[in-house]
PDB file of C-alpha atoms in Angstrom:
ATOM      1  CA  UNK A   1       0.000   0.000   0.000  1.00 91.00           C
ATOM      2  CA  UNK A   2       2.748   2.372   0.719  1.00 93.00           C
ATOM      3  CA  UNK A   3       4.275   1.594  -2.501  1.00 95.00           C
ATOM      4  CA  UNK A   4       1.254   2.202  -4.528  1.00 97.00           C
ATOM      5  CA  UNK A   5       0.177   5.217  -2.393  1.00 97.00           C
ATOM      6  CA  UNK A   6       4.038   6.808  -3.415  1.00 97.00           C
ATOM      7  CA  UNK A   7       3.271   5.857  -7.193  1.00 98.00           C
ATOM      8  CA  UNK A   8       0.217   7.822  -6.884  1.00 97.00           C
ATOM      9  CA  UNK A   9       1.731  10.757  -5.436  1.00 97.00           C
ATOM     10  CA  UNK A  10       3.973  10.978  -8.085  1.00 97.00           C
ATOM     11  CA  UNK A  11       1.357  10.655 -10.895  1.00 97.00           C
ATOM     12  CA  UNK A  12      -0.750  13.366  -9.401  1.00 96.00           C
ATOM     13  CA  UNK A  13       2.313  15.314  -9.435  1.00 94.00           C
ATOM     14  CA  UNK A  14       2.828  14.622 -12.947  1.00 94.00           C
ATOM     15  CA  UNK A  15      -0.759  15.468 -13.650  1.00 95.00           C
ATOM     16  CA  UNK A  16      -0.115  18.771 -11.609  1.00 92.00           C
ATOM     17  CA  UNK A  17       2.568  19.967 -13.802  1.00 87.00           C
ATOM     18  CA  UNK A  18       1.187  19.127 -17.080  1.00 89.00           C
ATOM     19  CA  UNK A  19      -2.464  21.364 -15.616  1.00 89.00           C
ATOM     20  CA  UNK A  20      -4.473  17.972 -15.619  1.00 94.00           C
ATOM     21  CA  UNK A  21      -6.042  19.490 -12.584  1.00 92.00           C
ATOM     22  CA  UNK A  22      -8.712  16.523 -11.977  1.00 95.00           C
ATOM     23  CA  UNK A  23      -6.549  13.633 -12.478  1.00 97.00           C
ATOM     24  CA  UNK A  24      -3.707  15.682 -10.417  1.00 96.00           C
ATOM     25  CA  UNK A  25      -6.588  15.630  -7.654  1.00 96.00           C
ATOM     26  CA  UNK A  26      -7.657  12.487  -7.779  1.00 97.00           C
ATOM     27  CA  UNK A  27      -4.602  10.885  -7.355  1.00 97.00           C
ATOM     28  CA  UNK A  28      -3.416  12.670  -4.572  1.00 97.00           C
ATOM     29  CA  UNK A  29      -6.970  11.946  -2.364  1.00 97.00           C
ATOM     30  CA  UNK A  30      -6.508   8.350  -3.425  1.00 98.00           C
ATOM     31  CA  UNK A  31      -2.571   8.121  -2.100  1.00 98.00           C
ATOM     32  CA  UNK A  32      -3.647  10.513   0.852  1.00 97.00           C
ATOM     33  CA  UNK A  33      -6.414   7.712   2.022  1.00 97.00           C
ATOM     34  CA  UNK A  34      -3.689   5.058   1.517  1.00 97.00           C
ATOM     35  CA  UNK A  35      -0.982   6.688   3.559  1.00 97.00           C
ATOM     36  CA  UNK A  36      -3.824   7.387   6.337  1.00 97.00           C
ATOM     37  CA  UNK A  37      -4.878   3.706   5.919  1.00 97.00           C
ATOM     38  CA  UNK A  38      -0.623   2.983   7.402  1.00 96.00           C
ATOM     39  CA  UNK A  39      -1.190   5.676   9.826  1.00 96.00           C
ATOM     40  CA  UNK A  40       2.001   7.155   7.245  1.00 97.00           C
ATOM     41  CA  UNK A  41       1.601  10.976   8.824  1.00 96.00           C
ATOM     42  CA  UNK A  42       5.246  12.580   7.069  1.00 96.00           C
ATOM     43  CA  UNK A  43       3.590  10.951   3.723  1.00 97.00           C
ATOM     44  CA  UNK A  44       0.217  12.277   4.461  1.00 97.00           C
ATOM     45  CA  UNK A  45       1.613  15.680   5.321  1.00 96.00           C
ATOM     46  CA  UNK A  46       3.437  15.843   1.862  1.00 96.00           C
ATOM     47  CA  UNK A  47       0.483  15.083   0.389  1.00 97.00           C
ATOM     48  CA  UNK A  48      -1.800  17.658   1.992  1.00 96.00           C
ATOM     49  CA  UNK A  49       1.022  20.096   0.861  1.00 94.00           C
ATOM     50  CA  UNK A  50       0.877  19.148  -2.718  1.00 95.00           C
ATOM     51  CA  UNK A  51      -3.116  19.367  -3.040  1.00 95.00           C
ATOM     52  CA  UNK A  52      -3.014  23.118  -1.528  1.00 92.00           C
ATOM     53  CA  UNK A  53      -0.222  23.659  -4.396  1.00 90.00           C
ATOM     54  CA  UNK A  54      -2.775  22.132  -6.651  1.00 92.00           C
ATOM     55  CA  UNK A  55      -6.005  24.166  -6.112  1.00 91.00           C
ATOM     56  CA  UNK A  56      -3.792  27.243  -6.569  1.00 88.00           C
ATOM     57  CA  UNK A  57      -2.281  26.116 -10.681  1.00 85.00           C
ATOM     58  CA  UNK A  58      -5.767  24.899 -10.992  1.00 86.00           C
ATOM     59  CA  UNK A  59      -7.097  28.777 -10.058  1.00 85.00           C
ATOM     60  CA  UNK A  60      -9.447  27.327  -7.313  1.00 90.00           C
ATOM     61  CA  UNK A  61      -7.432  29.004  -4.711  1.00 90.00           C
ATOM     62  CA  UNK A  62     -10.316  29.131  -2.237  1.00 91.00           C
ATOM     63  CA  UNK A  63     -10.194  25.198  -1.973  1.00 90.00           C
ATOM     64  CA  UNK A  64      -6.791  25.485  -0.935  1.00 90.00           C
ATOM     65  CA  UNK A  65      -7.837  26.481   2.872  1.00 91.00           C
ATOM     66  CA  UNK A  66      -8.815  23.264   3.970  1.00 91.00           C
ATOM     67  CA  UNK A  67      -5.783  20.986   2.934  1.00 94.00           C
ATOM     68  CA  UNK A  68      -3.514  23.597   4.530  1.00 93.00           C
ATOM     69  CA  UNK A  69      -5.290  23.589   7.969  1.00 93.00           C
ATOM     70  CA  UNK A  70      -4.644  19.884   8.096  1.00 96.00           C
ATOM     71  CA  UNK A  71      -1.306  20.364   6.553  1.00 95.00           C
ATOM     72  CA  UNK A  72       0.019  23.040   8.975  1.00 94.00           C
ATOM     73  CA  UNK A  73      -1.630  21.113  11.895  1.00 95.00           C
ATOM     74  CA  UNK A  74       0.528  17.788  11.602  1.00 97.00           C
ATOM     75  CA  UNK A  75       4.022  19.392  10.155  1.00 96.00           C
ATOM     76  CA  UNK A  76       3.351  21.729  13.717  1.00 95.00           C
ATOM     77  CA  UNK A  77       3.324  18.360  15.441  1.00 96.00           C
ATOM     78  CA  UNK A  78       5.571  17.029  13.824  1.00 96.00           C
ATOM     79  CA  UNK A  79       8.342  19.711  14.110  1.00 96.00           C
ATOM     80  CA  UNK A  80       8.921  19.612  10.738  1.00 96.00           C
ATOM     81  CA  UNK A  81       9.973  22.823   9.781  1.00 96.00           C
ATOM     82  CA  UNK A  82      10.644  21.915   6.161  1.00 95.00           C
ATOM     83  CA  UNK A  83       6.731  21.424   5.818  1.00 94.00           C
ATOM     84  CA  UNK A  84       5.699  24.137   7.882  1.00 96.00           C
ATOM     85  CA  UNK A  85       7.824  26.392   5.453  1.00 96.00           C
ATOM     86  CA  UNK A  86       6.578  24.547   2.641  1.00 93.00           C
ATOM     87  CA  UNK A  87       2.659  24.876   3.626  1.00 94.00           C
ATOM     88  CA  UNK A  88       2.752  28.439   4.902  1.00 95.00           C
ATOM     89  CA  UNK A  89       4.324  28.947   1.094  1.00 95.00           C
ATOM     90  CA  UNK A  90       1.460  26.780  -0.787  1.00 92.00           C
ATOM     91  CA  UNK A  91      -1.183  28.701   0.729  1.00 93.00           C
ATOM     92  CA  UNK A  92       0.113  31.977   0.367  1.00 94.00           C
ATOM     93  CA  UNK A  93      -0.174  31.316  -3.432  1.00 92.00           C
ATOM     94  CA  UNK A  94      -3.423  30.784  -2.988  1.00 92.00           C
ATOM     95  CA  UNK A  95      -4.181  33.983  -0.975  1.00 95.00           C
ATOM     96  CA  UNK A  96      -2.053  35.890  -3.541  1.00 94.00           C
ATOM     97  CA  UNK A  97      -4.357  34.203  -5.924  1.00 91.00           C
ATOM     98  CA  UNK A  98      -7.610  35.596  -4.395  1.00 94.00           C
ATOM     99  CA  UNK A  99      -5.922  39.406  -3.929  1.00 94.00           C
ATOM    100  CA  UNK A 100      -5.533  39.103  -0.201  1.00 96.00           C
ATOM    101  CA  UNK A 101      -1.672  40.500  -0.706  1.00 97.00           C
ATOM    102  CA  UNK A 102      -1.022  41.173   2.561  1.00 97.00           C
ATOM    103  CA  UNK A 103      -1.979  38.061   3.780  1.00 97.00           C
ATOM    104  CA  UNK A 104      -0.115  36.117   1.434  1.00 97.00           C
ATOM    105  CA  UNK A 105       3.017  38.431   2.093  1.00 98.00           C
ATOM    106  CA  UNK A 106       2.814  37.279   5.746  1.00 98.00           C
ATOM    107  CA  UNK A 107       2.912  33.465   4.937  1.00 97.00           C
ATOM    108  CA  UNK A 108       5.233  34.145   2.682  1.00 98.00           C
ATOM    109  CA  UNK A 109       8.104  35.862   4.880  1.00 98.00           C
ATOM    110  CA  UNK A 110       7.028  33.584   7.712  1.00 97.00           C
ATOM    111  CA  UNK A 111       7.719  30.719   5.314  1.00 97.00           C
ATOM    112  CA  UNK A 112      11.657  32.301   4.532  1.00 97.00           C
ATOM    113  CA  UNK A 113      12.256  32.992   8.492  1.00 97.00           C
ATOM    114  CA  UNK A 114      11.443  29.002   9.695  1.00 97.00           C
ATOM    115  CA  UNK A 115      13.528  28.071   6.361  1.00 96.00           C
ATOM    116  CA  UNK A 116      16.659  29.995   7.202  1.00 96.00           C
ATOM    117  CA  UNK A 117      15.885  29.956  10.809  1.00 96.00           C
ATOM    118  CA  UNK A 118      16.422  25.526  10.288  1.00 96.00           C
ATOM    119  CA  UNK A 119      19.505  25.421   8.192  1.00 94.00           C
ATOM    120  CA  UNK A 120      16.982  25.357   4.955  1.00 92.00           C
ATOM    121  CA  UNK A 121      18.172  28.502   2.916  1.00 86.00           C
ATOM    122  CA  UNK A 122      18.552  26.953  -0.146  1.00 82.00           C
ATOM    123  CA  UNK A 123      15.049  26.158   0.057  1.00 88.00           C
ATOM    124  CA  UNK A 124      13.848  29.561   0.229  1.00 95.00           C
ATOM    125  CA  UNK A 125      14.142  30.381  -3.690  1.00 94.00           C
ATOM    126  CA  UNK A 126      10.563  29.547  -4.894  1.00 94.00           C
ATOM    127  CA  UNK A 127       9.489  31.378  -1.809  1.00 97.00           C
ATOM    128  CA  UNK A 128      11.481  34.628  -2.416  1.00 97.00           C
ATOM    129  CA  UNK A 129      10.084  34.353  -6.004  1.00 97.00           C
ATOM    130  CA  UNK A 130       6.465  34.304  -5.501  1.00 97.00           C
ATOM    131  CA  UNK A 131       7.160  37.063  -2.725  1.00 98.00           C
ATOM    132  CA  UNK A 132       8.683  38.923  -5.818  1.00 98.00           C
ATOM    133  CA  UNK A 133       5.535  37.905  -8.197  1.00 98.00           C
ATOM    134  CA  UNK A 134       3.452  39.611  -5.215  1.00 98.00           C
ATOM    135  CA  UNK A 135       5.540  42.784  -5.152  1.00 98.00           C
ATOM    136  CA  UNK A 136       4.987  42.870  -9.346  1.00 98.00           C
ATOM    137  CA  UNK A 137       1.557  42.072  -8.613  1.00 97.00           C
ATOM    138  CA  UNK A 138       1.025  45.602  -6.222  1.00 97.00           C
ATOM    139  CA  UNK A 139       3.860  47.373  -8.749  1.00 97.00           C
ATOM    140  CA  UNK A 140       6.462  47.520  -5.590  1.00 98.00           C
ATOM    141  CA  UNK A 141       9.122  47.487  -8.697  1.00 98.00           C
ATOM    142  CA  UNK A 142      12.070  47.703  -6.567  1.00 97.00           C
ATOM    143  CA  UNK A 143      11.439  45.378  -3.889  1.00 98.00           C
ATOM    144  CA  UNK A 144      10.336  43.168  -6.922  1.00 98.00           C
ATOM    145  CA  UNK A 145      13.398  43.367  -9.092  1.00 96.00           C
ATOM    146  CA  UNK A 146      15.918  42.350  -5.938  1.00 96.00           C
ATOM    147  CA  UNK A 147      13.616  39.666  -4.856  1.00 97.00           C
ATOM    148  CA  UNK A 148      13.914  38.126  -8.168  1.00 96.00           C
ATOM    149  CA  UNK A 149      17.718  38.577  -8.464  1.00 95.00           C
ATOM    150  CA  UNK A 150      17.744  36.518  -4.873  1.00 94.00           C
ATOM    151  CA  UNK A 151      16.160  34.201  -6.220  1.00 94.00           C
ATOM    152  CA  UNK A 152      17.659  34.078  -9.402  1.00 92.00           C
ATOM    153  CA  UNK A 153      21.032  33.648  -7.095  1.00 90.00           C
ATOM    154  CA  UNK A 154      20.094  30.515  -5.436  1.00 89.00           C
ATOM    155  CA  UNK A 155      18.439  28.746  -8.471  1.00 80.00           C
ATOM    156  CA  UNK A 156      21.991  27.634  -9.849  1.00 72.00           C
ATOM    157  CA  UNK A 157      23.234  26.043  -6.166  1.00 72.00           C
ATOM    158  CA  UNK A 158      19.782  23.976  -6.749  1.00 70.00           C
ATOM    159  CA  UNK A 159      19.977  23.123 -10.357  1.00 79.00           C
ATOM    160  CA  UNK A 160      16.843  24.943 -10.747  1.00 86.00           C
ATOM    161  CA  UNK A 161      16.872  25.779 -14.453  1.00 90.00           C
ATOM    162  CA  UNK A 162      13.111  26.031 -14.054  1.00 91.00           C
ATOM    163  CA  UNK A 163      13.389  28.917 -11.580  1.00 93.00           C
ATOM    164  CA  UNK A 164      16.041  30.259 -13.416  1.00 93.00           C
ATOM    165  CA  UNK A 165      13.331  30.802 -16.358  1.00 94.00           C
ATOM    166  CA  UNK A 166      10.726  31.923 -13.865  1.00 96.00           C
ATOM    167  CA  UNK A 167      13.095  34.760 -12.279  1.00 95.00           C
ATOM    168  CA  UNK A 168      13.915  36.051 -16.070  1.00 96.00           C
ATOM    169  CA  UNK A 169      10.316  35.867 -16.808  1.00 97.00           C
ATOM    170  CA  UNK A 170       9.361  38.347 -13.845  1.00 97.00           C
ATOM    171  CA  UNK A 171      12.671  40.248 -13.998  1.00 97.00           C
ATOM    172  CA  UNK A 172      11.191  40.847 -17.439  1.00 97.00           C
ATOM    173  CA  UNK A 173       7.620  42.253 -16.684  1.00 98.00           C
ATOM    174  CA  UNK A 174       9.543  44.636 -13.778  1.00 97.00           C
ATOM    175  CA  UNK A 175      11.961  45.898 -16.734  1.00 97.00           C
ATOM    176  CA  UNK A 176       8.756  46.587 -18.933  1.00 97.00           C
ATOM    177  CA  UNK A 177       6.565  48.368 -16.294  1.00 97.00           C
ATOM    178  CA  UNK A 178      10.185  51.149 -15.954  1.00 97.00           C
ATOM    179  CA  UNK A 179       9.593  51.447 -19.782  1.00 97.00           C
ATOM    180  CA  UNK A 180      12.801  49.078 -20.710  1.00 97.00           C
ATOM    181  CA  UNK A 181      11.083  47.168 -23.253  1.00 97.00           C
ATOM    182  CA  UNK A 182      14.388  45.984 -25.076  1.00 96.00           C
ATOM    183  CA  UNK A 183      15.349  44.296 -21.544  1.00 95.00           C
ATOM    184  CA  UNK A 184      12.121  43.328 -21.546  1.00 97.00           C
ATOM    185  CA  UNK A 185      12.193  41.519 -24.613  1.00 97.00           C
ATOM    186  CA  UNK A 186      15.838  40.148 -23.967  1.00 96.00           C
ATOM    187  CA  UNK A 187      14.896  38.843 -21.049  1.00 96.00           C
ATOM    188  CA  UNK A 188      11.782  37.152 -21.847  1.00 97.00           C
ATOM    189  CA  UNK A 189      13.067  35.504 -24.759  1.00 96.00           C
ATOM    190  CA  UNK A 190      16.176  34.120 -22.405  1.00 95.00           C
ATOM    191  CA  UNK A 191      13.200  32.556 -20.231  1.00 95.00           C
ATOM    192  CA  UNK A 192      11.429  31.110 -23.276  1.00 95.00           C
ATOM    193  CA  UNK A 193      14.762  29.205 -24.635  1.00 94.00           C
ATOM    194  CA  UNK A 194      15.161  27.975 -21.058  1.00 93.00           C
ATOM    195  CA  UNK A 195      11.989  26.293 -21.585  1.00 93.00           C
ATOM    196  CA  UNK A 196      12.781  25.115 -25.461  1.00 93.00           C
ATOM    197  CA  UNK A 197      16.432  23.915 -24.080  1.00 92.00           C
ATOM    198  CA  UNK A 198      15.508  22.265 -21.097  1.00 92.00           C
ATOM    199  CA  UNK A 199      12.504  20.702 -21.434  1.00 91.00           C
ATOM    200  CA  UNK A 200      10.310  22.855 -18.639  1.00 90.00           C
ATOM    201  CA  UNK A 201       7.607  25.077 -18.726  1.00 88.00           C
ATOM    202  CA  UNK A 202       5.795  28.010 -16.551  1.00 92.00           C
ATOM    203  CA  UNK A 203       2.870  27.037 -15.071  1.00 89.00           C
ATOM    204  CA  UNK A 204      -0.336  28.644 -17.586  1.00 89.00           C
ATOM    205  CA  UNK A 205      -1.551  30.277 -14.082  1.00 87.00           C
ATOM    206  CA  UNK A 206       2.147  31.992 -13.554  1.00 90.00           C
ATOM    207  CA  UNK A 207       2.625  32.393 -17.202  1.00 93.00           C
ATOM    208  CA  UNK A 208      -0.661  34.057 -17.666  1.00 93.00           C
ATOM    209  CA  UNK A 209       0.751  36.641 -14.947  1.00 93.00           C
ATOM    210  CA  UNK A 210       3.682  37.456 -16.799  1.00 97.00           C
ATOM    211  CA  UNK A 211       1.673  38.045 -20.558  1.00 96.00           C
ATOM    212  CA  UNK A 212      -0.517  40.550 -19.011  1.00 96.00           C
ATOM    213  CA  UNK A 213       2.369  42.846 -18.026  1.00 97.00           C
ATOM    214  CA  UNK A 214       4.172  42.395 -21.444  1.00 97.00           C
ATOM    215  CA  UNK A 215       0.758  43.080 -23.681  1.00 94.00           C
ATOM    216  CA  UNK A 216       0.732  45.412 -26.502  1.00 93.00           C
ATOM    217  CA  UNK A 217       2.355  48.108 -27.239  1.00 94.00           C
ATOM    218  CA  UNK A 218       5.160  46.930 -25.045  1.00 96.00           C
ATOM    219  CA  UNK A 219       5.328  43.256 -26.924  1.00 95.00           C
ATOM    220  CA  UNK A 220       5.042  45.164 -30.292  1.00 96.00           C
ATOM    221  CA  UNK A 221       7.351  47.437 -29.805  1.00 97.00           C
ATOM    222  CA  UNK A 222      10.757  47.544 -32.269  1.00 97.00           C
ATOM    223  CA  UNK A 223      12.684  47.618 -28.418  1.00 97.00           C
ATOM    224  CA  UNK A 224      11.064  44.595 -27.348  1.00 97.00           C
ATOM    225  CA  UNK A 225      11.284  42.611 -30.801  1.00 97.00           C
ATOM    226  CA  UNK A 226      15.336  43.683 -30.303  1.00 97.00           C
ATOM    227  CA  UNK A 227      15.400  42.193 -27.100  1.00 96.00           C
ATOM    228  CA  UNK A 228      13.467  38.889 -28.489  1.00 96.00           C
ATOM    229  CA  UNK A 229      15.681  38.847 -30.917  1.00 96.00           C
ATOM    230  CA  UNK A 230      19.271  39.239 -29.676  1.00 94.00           C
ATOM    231  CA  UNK A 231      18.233  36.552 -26.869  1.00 95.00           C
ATOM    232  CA  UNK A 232      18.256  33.694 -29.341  1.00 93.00           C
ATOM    233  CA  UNK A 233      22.069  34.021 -29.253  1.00 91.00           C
ATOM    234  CA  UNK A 234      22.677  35.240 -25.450  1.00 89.00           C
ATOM    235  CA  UNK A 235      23.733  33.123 -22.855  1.00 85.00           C
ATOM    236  CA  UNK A 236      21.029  32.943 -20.767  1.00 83.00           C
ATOM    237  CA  UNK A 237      23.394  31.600 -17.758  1.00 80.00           C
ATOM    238  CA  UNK A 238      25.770  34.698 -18.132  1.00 84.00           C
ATOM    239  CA  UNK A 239      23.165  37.170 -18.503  1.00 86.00           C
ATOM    240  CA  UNK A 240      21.310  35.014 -15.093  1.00 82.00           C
ATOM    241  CA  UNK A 241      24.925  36.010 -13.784  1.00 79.00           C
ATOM    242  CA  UNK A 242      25.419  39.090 -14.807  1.00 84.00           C
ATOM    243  CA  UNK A 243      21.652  39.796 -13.031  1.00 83.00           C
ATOM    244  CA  UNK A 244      22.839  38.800  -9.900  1.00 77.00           C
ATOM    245  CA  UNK A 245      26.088  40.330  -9.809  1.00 68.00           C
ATOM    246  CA  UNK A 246      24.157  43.553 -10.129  1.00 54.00           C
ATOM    247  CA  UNK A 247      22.264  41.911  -7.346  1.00 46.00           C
ATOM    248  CA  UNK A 248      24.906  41.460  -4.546  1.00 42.00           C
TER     249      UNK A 248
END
């Protein structure tokens, strides 16, 4: 049973990223009965976790509240500050989701303190970008572009060339809301070969985001198309580099 409940969790997980939101659902519920049927709690906590990720890429954000008051509950019980990080994170997505900003902002920074707080920085990179996405979100441009190049800093001690596209992708939308749309471009494009390259994508609900900053006249600008352009030869590691050197 523990076997087949793991299995499951994967597939859902599968499901999740490719935005099969029922079968993503399903099969998480189905491993999450399993792991409660072997009294499994770490399992079942990893599960809860997931399905409050899940409601939020499948924009029912406001289904995400139950999952993480089980969630938060055992990883408190636990002492598993790893989880607790991980769920305070999940659901501020979903708060971010429904507009509650300052809400999400608190999870969110509460979810970076336990991280660091337990040894867990390198952990804290898909936290300090959705903190960023929040900040683009409310047009806090500054606070935005450094939380990005944080991010961007950690993604290559995790291999993370899927945050790596993400952090491009907002670092993009904050160049073209200053009016830089050949940055803008550049730096979109280097997040789109990312994806090409390397075989990973945005998720439609974070990608969705990003396209409504970079509508016309900014994407059909003659700055923009430049910075398209001269990104299908850039390195989009040295430029990631270059970002955060500015950074630090």
């Amino acid at each position: 049973p523990t076997a087949h409940a793991t299995l499951l969790m994967m597939a859902g997980l599968g499901s999740a990223y490719a935005e099969q939101a029922e079968a993503a659902r399903a099969a998480m519920t189905e491993a999450l009965a399993l792991f409660r049927e072997q009294a499994d709690e770490r399992s079942e906590l990893r599960v809860l976790n997931y399905l409050v990720g899940i409601e939020f890429a499948s924009g029912t954000p406001e289904r995400g509240f139950a999952w993480h008051e089980q969630a938060l509950e055992i990883a408190e019980r636990l002492g598993d500050p790893e989880q607790i990080g991980r769920s305070l994170h999940y659901m501020g997505e979903n708060l971010r989701e429904m507009g509650s900003y300052e809400q999400a902002a608190e999870l969110y920074i509460r979810s970076i303190e336990i991280l660091r707080a337990n040894g867990l920085g390198e952990r804290v990179s898909s936290v300090l970008h959705s903190l960023a996405d929040l900040r683009l979100d409310t047009r806090e441009l500054s606070a935005a572009d450094r939380l990005y190049r944080e991010a961007l800093a950690l993604s290559p001690r995790t291999k993370d060339v899927r945050m790596t596209a993400y952090c491009l992708a907002g670092l993009s939308c904050v160049a073209a809301c200053r009016g830089d749309k050949h940055n803008a471009g550049l730096l979109w494009g280097l997040a789109e070969r990312i994806e090409r390259e390397h075989g990973v994508r945005m998720l439609g609900t974070e990608r969705r985001r990003y396209e409504a900053v970079l509508v016309p006249p900014i994407s059909d600008s003659d700055g923009f198309r430049a910075g398209i352009t001269e990104a299908q030869d850039a390195d989009p590691t040295a430029v990631a580099l270059s970002l955060v050197g500015v950074a630090h």
